[in-house]
Backbone as JSON, one array per atom type, in Angstrom:
{
  "sequence": "TISGGPESIINPDNGLLVPPGDPAKLASALIELRCTYARFESEKIRTYCVTHFSETVVTKQLEAIYQSL",
  "N": [[-35.18, 20.05, -29.05], [-37.09, 17.36, -29.97], [-39.18, 17.46, -26.99], [-41.71, 17.48, -25.54], [-42.36, 20.32, -25.15], [-41.06, 21.88, -26.98], [-42.61, 21.39, -29.21], [-44.93, 22.98, -29.24], [-44.09, 25.39, -29.84], [-41.89, 25.74, -31.68], [-42.36, 25.77, -35.66], [-42.33, 24.55, -38.89], [-42.0, 26.6, -40.15], [-40.41, 28.69, -38.5], [-38.41, 27.15, -37.79], [-36.36, 23.65, -36.71], [-36.67, 20.67, -35.44], [-35.56, 17.8, -33.75], [-35.02, 14.49, -32.5], [-34.48, 13.99, -28.97], [-31.06, 13.15, -28.1], [-30.08, 11.99, -30.48], [-27.58, 12.75, -31.85], [-26.64, 12.18, -34.57], [-29.0, 13.37, -36.12], [-29.2, 15.89, -35.24], [-26.93, 17.05, -36.13], [-27.45, 16.92, -38.88], [-29.77, 18.26, -38.92], [-28.64, 20.96, -38.36], [-26.9, 21.31, -40.15], [-28.82, 21.47, -42.21], [-30.18, 23.7, -41.87], [-28.09, 25.7, -41.73], [-27.66, 25.5, -44.68], [-30.1, 26.24, -45.56], [-31.04, 28.91, -44.53], [-32.0, 31.17, -45.66], [-34.82, 30.71, -46.09], [-36.16, 31.06, -43.81], [-37.8, 33.8, -42.7], [-37.23, 36.53, -41.14], [-38.93, 38.65, -40.04], [-41.63, 37.37, -40.24], [-41.41, 35.72, -38.56], [-40.68, 36.8, -36.48], [-43.45, 38.39, -36.03], [-44.71, 36.31, -35.47], [-43.81, 35.23, -32.66], [-44.28, 37.6, -31.73], [-47.42, 37.64, -31.77], [-48.07, 35.41, -30.24], [-46.68, 35.12, -27.8], [-46.31, 37.34, -26.42], [-46.05, 39.8, -23.91], [-48.75, 41.2, -23.59], [-50.39, 39.09, -24.61], [-49.75, 36.85, -23.19], [-50.61, 37.43, -20.63], [-53.61, 37.74, -20.84], [-54.05, 35.36, -21.45], [-53.65, 34.25, -19.11], [-54.97, 35.39, -17.58], [-57.34, 34.8, -17.98], [-57.27, 32.33, -17.19], [-57.37, 32.33, -14.71], [-59.57, 33.72, -14.13], [-61.52, 31.5, -14.87], [-60.93, 29.97, -12.92]],
  "CA": [[-35.24, 18.38, -29.41], [-38.51, 17.19, -29.57], [-39.02, 16.9, -25.64], [-43.07, 18.07, -25.04], [-42.61, 21.28, -24.89], [-41.1, 23.02, -27.96], [-43.33, 21.58, -30.26], [-45.53, 24.26, -29.32], [-43.53, 27.02, -30.26], [-41.61, 25.85, -33.11], [-43.0, 24.8, -36.53], [-41.71, 24.48, -40.13], [-41.55, 28.29, -40.41], [-39.2, 29.21, -37.68], [-36.96, 26.23, -36.83], [-36.67, 22.41, -36.73], [-37.03, 19.78, -34.13], [-34.61, 16.78, -33.48], [-35.49, 13.75, -31.35], [-33.03, 14.12, -28.09], [-30.3, 11.79, -27.91], [-29.67, 11.64, -31.37], [-26.42, 13.4, -32.36], [-26.44, 12.31, -36.09], [-30.16, 14.02, -36.55], [-28.97, 16.87, -34.58], [-26.01, 17.47, -37.14], [-28.19, 17.12, -39.79], [-30.61, 19.94, -38.73], [-27.6, 22.08, -38.4], [-26.28, 21.4, -42.06], [-30.09, 22.07, -43.36], [-30.43, 25.23, -41.44], [-27.13, 26.45, -42.9], [-27.81, 25.72, -46.17], [-31.56, 27.06, -45.89], [-31.47, 29.97, -43.74], [-32.48, 32.24, -46.52], [-36.12, 30.37, -46.14], [-36.89, 31.81, -42.67], [-38.44, 34.91, -42.82], [-37.26, 37.21, -39.66], [-40.0, 39.53, -40.29], [-42.85, 36.3, -40.19], [-40.95, 34.74, -37.17], [-41.1, 38.26, -35.24], [-44.8, 38.54, -35.89], [-45.41, 34.92, -34.97], [-43.79, 35.44, -31.39], [-45.21, 38.59, -30.98], [-48.79, 37.58, -31.85], [-48.23, 33.82, -29.57], [-45.69, 34.87, -26.89], [-45.85, 38.94, -26.16], [-46.35, 39.94, -22.47], [-49.9, 41.13, -23.53], [-50.86, 37.74, -25.11], [-49.8, 35.41, -22.22], [-51.36, 38.02, -19.64], [-54.52, 37.74, -21.3], [-54.25, 34.01, -21.27], [-53.11, 33.69, -17.88], [-56.13, 36.1, -16.84], [-58.85, 33.88, -18.38], [-57.2, 30.86, -16.73], [-57.51, 32.64, -13.37], [-60.95, 33.99, -14.47], [-62.33, 30.53, -15.27], [-61.02, 29.29, -11.78]],
  "C": [[-36.87, 18.54, -29.45], [-38.9, 16.57, -28.32], [-40.76, 17.6, -25.01], [-42.89, 19.36, -24.89], [-42.15, 22.45, -26.31], [-41.69, 22.45, -29.11], [-44.52, 22.35, -30.46], [-45.44, 25.58, -29.57], [-42.75, 26.66, -31.59], [-42.29, 25.08, -34.5], [-42.14, 25.26, -37.97], [-41.26, 25.9, -40.2], [-40.64, 29.0, -39.6], [-38.14, 28.75, -37.18], [-37.59, 24.56, -37.56], [-36.39, 21.68, -35.34], [-36.05, 18.4, -34.68], [-35.26, 16.01, -32.63], [-34.29, 13.95, -29.98], [-32.24, 12.86, -28.26], [-29.96, 11.47, -29.43], [-28.79, 12.79, -32.15], [-26.19, 13.82, -33.9], [-28.13, 13.2, -36.71], [-29.98, 15.47, -36.25], [-27.95, 17.74, -35.68], [-26.55, 17.54, -38.45], [-29.12, 18.28, -40.24], [-29.98, 21.11, -38.85], [-27.2, 22.4, -39.7], [-27.69, 21.93, -42.59], [-30.42, 23.5, -42.81], [-29.59, 25.96, -41.86], [-27.49, 26.64, -43.83], [-29.4, 26.03, -46.57], [-32.1, 27.98, -45.19], [-32.05, 30.86, -43.82], [-34.38, 32.11, -46.38], [-37.06, 30.93, -44.96], [-36.76, 33.1, -42.54], [-38.67, 35.67, -41.2], [-38.27, 37.82, -39.45], [-41.54, 38.64, -39.37], [-42.56, 35.69, -39.1], [-41.17, 35.77, -36.29], [-42.55, 38.21, -35.03], [-45.44, 37.33, -35.49], [-45.12, 34.97, -33.47], [-44.38, 36.62, -30.81], [-46.61, 38.43, -30.39], [-48.7, 36.34, -30.53], [-47.65, 34.27, -28.11], [-45.57, 36.54, -25.92], [-46.5, 38.88, -24.75], [-48.21, 39.84, -22.3], [-50.56, 40.02, -23.8], [-51.07, 36.9, -23.87], [-50.45, 36.36, -20.84], [-52.82, 37.84, -19.65], [-54.74, 36.3, -21.17], [-54.09, 33.36, -19.73], [-54.57, 34.82, -16.93], [-57.46, 35.19, -16.89], [-58.47, 32.64, -17.62], [-57.96, 31.21, -15.2], [-59.26, 32.76, -13.4], [-61.82, 32.55, -14.14], [-62.25, 29.13, -13.42], [-62.12, 29.83, -10.85]]
}
């Protein structure tokens, strides 16, 4: 759901977001995902996850924050 966190992770290439508390939009998004599943490229999603959220990337980001303090 659009709740102040997932928006920084989910994009049109790897998923869909819906407003919280809106079952009709959630149902619509689930149907859309089922009908358009093939448009999501698993290797592209994997690459995105590794380049943005791997242990190495997150560790470097945390080190940079600690160094700035």
